[in-house]
Coordinates of C-alpha atoms in Angstrom, one line a residue:
M273 CA 17.3 1.2 -17.2
Q274 CA 20.5 0.1 -15.6
L275 CA 19.8 -3.5 -14.8
D276 CA 19.5 -6.3 -17.4
Q277 CA 16.5 -8.7 -17.4
H278 CA 18.3 -11.5 -15.8
T279 CA 19.2 -9.3 -12.8
I280 CA 15.7 -7.9 -12.6
A281 CA 14.3 -11.5 -12.5
A282 CA 16.8 -12.6 -9.8
L283 CA 16.0 -9.6 -7.6
A284 CA 12.3 -10.2 -8.0
E285 CA 12.8 -13.8 -6.9
H286 CA 15.0 -12.7 -4.0
L287 CA 12.4 -10.2 -2.7
E288 CA 9.4 -12.4 -3.2
N289 CA 11.1 -15.3 -1.4
A290 CA 11.8 -12.9 1.5
E291 CA 8.0 -12.1 1.6
L292 CA 6.9 -15.8 1.3
N293 CA 9.4 -16.9 4.0
A294 CA 8.9 -13.9 6.3
R295 CA 12.6 -13.3 6.3
A296 CA 14.2 -9.8 6.3
V297 CA 17.0 -9.1 3.8
E298 CA 19.4 -6.3 3.1
K299 CA 18.0 -3.5 0.9
I300 CA 18.9 -4.1 -2.7
T301 CA 20.4 -0.8 -3.5
N302 CA 23.3 -1.6 -1.2
N303 CA 24.4 -4.0 -3.9
Y304 CA 22.9 -2.2 -6.9
P305 CA 23.4 1.5 -6.1
D306 CA 23.0 2.6 -9.7
M307 CA 19.6 1.1 -10.3
D308 CA 17.0 3.6 -11.5
W309 CA 13.2 4.2 -11.1
E310 CA 12.5 2.0 -14.2
D311 CA 14.5 -0.8 -12.7
A312 CA 12.6 -0.5 -9.4
Y313 CA 9.2 -0.7 -11.1
A314 CA 10.4 -3.5 -13.4
I315 CA 11.3 -5.6 -10.4
Q316 CA 7.9 -4.9 -8.9
D317 CA 6.3 -5.9 -12.2
E318 CA 8.3 -9.1 -12.2
I319 CA 7.1 -10.0 -8.7
R320 CA 3.5 -9.4 -9.9
A321 CA 4.1 -11.6 -12.9
R322 CA 5.5 -14.4 -10.7
K323 CA 2.4 -14.3 -8.6
A324 CA 0.1 -14.2 -11.6
A325 CA 1.9 -17.3 -13.0
R326 CA 0.9 -19.1 -9.8
G327 CA -2.7 -18.0 -10.1
T328 CA -2.6 -15.2 -7.5
P329 CA -5.2 -12.5 -8.4
V330 CA -4.4 -8.8 -8.3
A331 CA -7.2 -7.2 -6.4
G332 CA -6.3 -3.6 -6.9
L333 CA -3.6 -0.9 -6.6
K334 CA -2.1 1.1 -3.8
M335 CA -0.4 4.4 -3.3
G336 CA 2.3 4.8 -0.8
L337 CA 4.0 7.6 1.1
T338 CA 1.2 10.1 0.3
S339 CA 1.0 11.8 3.7
P340 CA 3.4 14.2 5.4
A341 CA 3.4 11.9 8.4
K342 CA 4.6 8.9 6.3
I343 CA 7.1 11.1 4.3
R344 CA 8.6 12.3 7.6
Q345 CA 8.6 8.8 9.1
M346 CA 10.3 7.1 6.2
G347 CA 12.6 9.9 5.2
V348 CA 11.5 10.0 1.5
K349 CA 10.1 12.7 -0.8
E350 CA 7.8 11.2 -3.4
P351 CA 4.6 9.1 -3.5
I352 CA 5.0 5.7 -5.0
Y353 CA 2.6 2.9 -6.1
G354 CA 2.2 -0.9 -6.0
F355 CA -0.4 -3.6 -6.3
L356 CA -2.7 -5.5 -3.9
N357 CA -2.4 -9.3 -3.6
G358 CA -6.0 -10.7 -3.8
L359 CA -5.1 -13.5 -1.5
H360 CA -4.2 -11.0 1.3
G361 CA -7.4 -9.1 1.5
Y362 CA -9.7 -9.4 4.6
D363 CA -13.0 -8.0 5.8
S364 CA -13.3 -6.1 9.0
G365 CA -13.1 -8.4 12.0
A366 CA -10.3 -10.5 10.5
R367 CA -7.7 -12.4 12.5
I368 CA -4.2 -12.0 10.9
D369 CA -1.3 -14.4 11.4
T370 CA 1.9 -12.6 12.5
G371 CA 3.9 -15.7 12.0
M372 CA 3.7 -15.0 8.2
L373 CA 5.0 -11.4 8.7
I374 CA 8.3 -9.9 9.6
H375 CA 7.7 -6.6 11.4
P376 CA 4.1 -5.6 10.6
K377 CA 2.6 -2.1 11.0
V378 CA -0.9 -0.7 10.3
E379 CA -2.0 2.5 8.8
A380 CA -5.4 3.9 8.2
E381 CA -6.4 4.6 4.6
I382 CA -9.4 5.5 2.4
G383 CA -10.2 3.2 -0.5
F384 CA -11.9 4.0 -3.8
V385 CA -13.6 1.8 -6.3
L386 CA -14.2 3.3 -9.7
N387 CA -17.1 2.7 -12.2
R388 CA -14.9 3.4 -15.2
P389 CA -11.2 3.2 -16.0
L390 CA -9.0 6.3 -15.4
A391 CA -5.6 7.1 -16.9
G392 CA -3.5 10.2 -17.3
P393 CA -2.1 12.5 -18.3
G394 CA -4.2 15.3 -16.9
C395 CA -6.4 13.4 -14.5
H396 CA -7.7 15.6 -11.7
I397 CA -9.8 15.3 -8.5
G398 CA -13.1 16.2 -10.3
E399 CA -12.6 13.4 -12.8
V400 CA -11.8 10.9 -10.0
L401 CA -14.9 11.9 -8.0
A402 CA -17.1 11.7 -11.1
A403 CA -15.8 8.2 -11.8
T404 CA -16.1 6.9 -8.2
E405 CA -18.6 4.1 -7.5
Y406 CA -18.0 4.2 -3.8
V407 CA -15.4 4.9 -1.1
V408 CA -14.7 2.6 1.8
A409 CA -12.7 2.5 5.0
A410 CA -9.5 0.4 4.8
V411 CA -6.5 -0.5 6.8
E412 CA -3.2 -1.6 5.3
V413 CA -0.9 -3.9 7.1
I414 CA 2.6 -3.1 5.7
D415 CA 5.6 -5.3 6.2
S416 CA 8.8 -4.2 4.5
R417 CA 11.0 -7.2 3.6
Y418 CA 14.1 -5.1 4.5
E419 CA 16.1 -5.3 7.7
N420 CA 14.9 -3.0 10.4
F421 CA 12.2 -1.5 8.1
K422 CA 14.9 0.7 6.6
F423 CA 15.0 1.4 2.8
D424 CA 15.3 4.0 0.1
L425 CA 12.7 4.9 -2.4
K426 CA 13.9 2.6 -5.2
S427 CA 14.3 -0.4 -2.8
V428 CA 10.7 0.0 -1.5
I429 CA 9.2 0.4 -5.0
A430 CA 10.9 -2.9 -6.0
D431 CA 9.5 -4.5 -2.8
N432 CA 5.9 -3.6 -3.9
T433 CA 5.8 -0.7 -1.5
S434 CA 5.9 -3.0 1.6
A435 CA 2.5 -4.4 0.7
A436 CA 1.5 -7.3 3.0
R437 CA -2.2 -7.5 4.1
Y438 CA -5.2 -5.2 3.9
V439 CA -8.6 -5.1 5.7
V440 CA -11.6 -3.4 4.3
G441 CA -14.7 -2.0 6.0
R442 CA -18.2 -3.2 5.3
R443 CA -19.8 0.2 4.5
C444 CA -19.6 1.4 0.9
V445 CA -20.5 5.1 0.5
G446 CA -21.0 7.1 -2.6
A447 CA -18.7 10.1 -3.0
D448 CA -21.4 12.7 -3.7
G449 CA -21.7 15.1 -0.9
L450 CA -19.0 13.4 1.2
D451 CA -16.4 15.7 2.6
L452 CA -13.5 13.4 2.1
K453 CA -10.9 16.2 2.8
N454 CA -12.2 16.6 6.3
L455 CA -13.2 13.0 7.1
G456 CA -11.9 12.3 10.6
I457 CA -10.0 9.1 11.5
V458 CA -9.1 7.6 14.9
L459 CA -6.8 4.6 15.2
R460 CA -6.8 2.6 18.4
K461 CA -4.5 -0.3 19.5
N462 CA -5.7 -2.4 22.4
G463 CA -8.3 0.3 23.2
Q464 CA -5.8 3.2 23.4
V465 CA -5.8 6.0 20.8
E466 CA -2.5 5.8 18.9
T467 CA -3.1 8.5 16.3
L468 CA -5.6 10.8 14.6
A469 CA -5.9 12.0 11.0
S470 CA -8.2 13.4 8.4
G471 CA -8.6 12.8 4.7
A472 CA -6.6 15.9 4.0
A473 CA -3.5 14.1 5.2
V474 CA -3.4 12.2 1.9
V475 CA -1.9 14.8 -0.5
G476 CA -4.5 17.3 0.5
H477 CA -7.5 15.2 -0.6
P478 CA -7.7 11.3 -1.0
A479 CA -9.1 11.7 -4.5
A480 CA -6.0 13.6 -5.5
S481 CA -4.0 10.5 -4.7
V482 CA -6.2 8.5 -7.1
A483 CA -5.6 11.2 -9.8
M484 CA -1.9 11.0 -9.1
L485 CA -1.9 7.3 -9.6
A486 CA -3.9 7.6 -12.8
N487 CA -1.3 10.0 -14.1
M488 CA 1.7 7.9 -13.0
L489 CA 0.2 4.8 -14.7
G490 CA -0.7 6.8 -17.8
A491 CA 2.9 7.8 -18.2
R492 CA 3.6 4.0 -18.5
G493 CA 0.7 3.3 -20.9
R494 CA -1.5 1.9 -18.1
E495 CA -4.7 2.8 -16.4
I496 CA -6.7 2.2 -13.2
P497 CA -9.3 -0.4 -14.1
A498 CA -12.9 -0.1 -13.1
G499 CA -14.1 -2.2 -10.2
V500 CA -10.8 -2.7 -8.3
L501 CA -9.9 -1.3 -4.9
V502 CA -7.5 1.6 -4.9
M503 CA -5.9 2.3 -1.6
T504 CA -5.0 6.0 -1.5
G505 CA -2.1 5.8 1.0
G506 CA -1.7 6.1 4.8
A507 CA -3.5 9.1 6.3
T508 CA -1.7 8.2 9.6
E509 CA 1.8 7.2 10.4
A510 CA 2.4 3.4 10.5
I511 CA 1.8 1.8 14.0
A512 CA 3.7 -1.3 14.8
V513 CA 1.7 -4.4 15.8
A514 CA 2.5 -7.8 17.3
R515 CA 0.8 -11.0 18.3
G516 CA -2.1 -10.3 20.7
D517 CA -2.8 -6.8 19.5
R518 CA -6.3 -5.6 18.6
V519 CA -6.7 -2.7 16.2
Q520 CA -9.8 -0.6 15.6
V521 CA -10.0 2.4 13.2
D522 CA -13.0 4.6 13.3
Y523 CA -13.8 6.7 10.2
Q524 CA -16.3 9.5 10.1
W525 CA -19.2 8.5 7.8
L526 CA -17.5 5.3 6.7
G527 CA -17.8 3.2 9.9
S528 CA -15.0 1.1 11.5
V529 CA -12.4 -1.4 10.6
E530 CA -11.3 -4.0 13.2
M531 CA -8.7 -6.7 13.3
E532 CA -6.8 -9.0 15.7
F533 CA -3.2 -10.2 15.3
Y534 CA -2.3 -13.7 16.5

């Protein structure tokens, strides 16, 4: 690590205040160019601890930058992970307040809930599928706290991978016999098709994203708990939304997720 605990705590407060006040800030590596991966995740952990101290529940985990579309869009190379704020989860049909967001975007995802904990090293797709209680359609609303939605990998890790809101479908489906790799996805905004994708867009198979998360956490002595939502990362590129927009995402076999922004 390159940063001391005082600096990590100060940067966590800085980024969380940007989130809570819906105020864009300069990416932190501009002022701390030598910070490393451990520093970035330590800042994220400190943000999580700040929320926990106020009683905010952690509802699950999320992978980020897992699709070629997102990797190209954001100009980065590696998947990353963060956590889901339990106060920011919605069911399909939700109305989401844009006044509490800076520059929101939506991306279609596939969610997993496990019936037992998983941790690496060596976790693989077969192990994930054997431990899956169900899969569910999900849409993440991302909202980087950085100016112009521009960041590098360490800055976005520290900012909890741009996590903001998430909306979950109502149909929970067992993984047995489900062709998740070829599951088709259509994202519409205001009735117009914006983008198409399949499950294979998420590192070749969405269960591979869960295995990757288990291995990344295992390297830090952690695990994916049973019973929490795991968002596997955007299958589509992120689509900007604003007040008045309506979004509908249709998933083969998993139903639809709808939301309105006001």
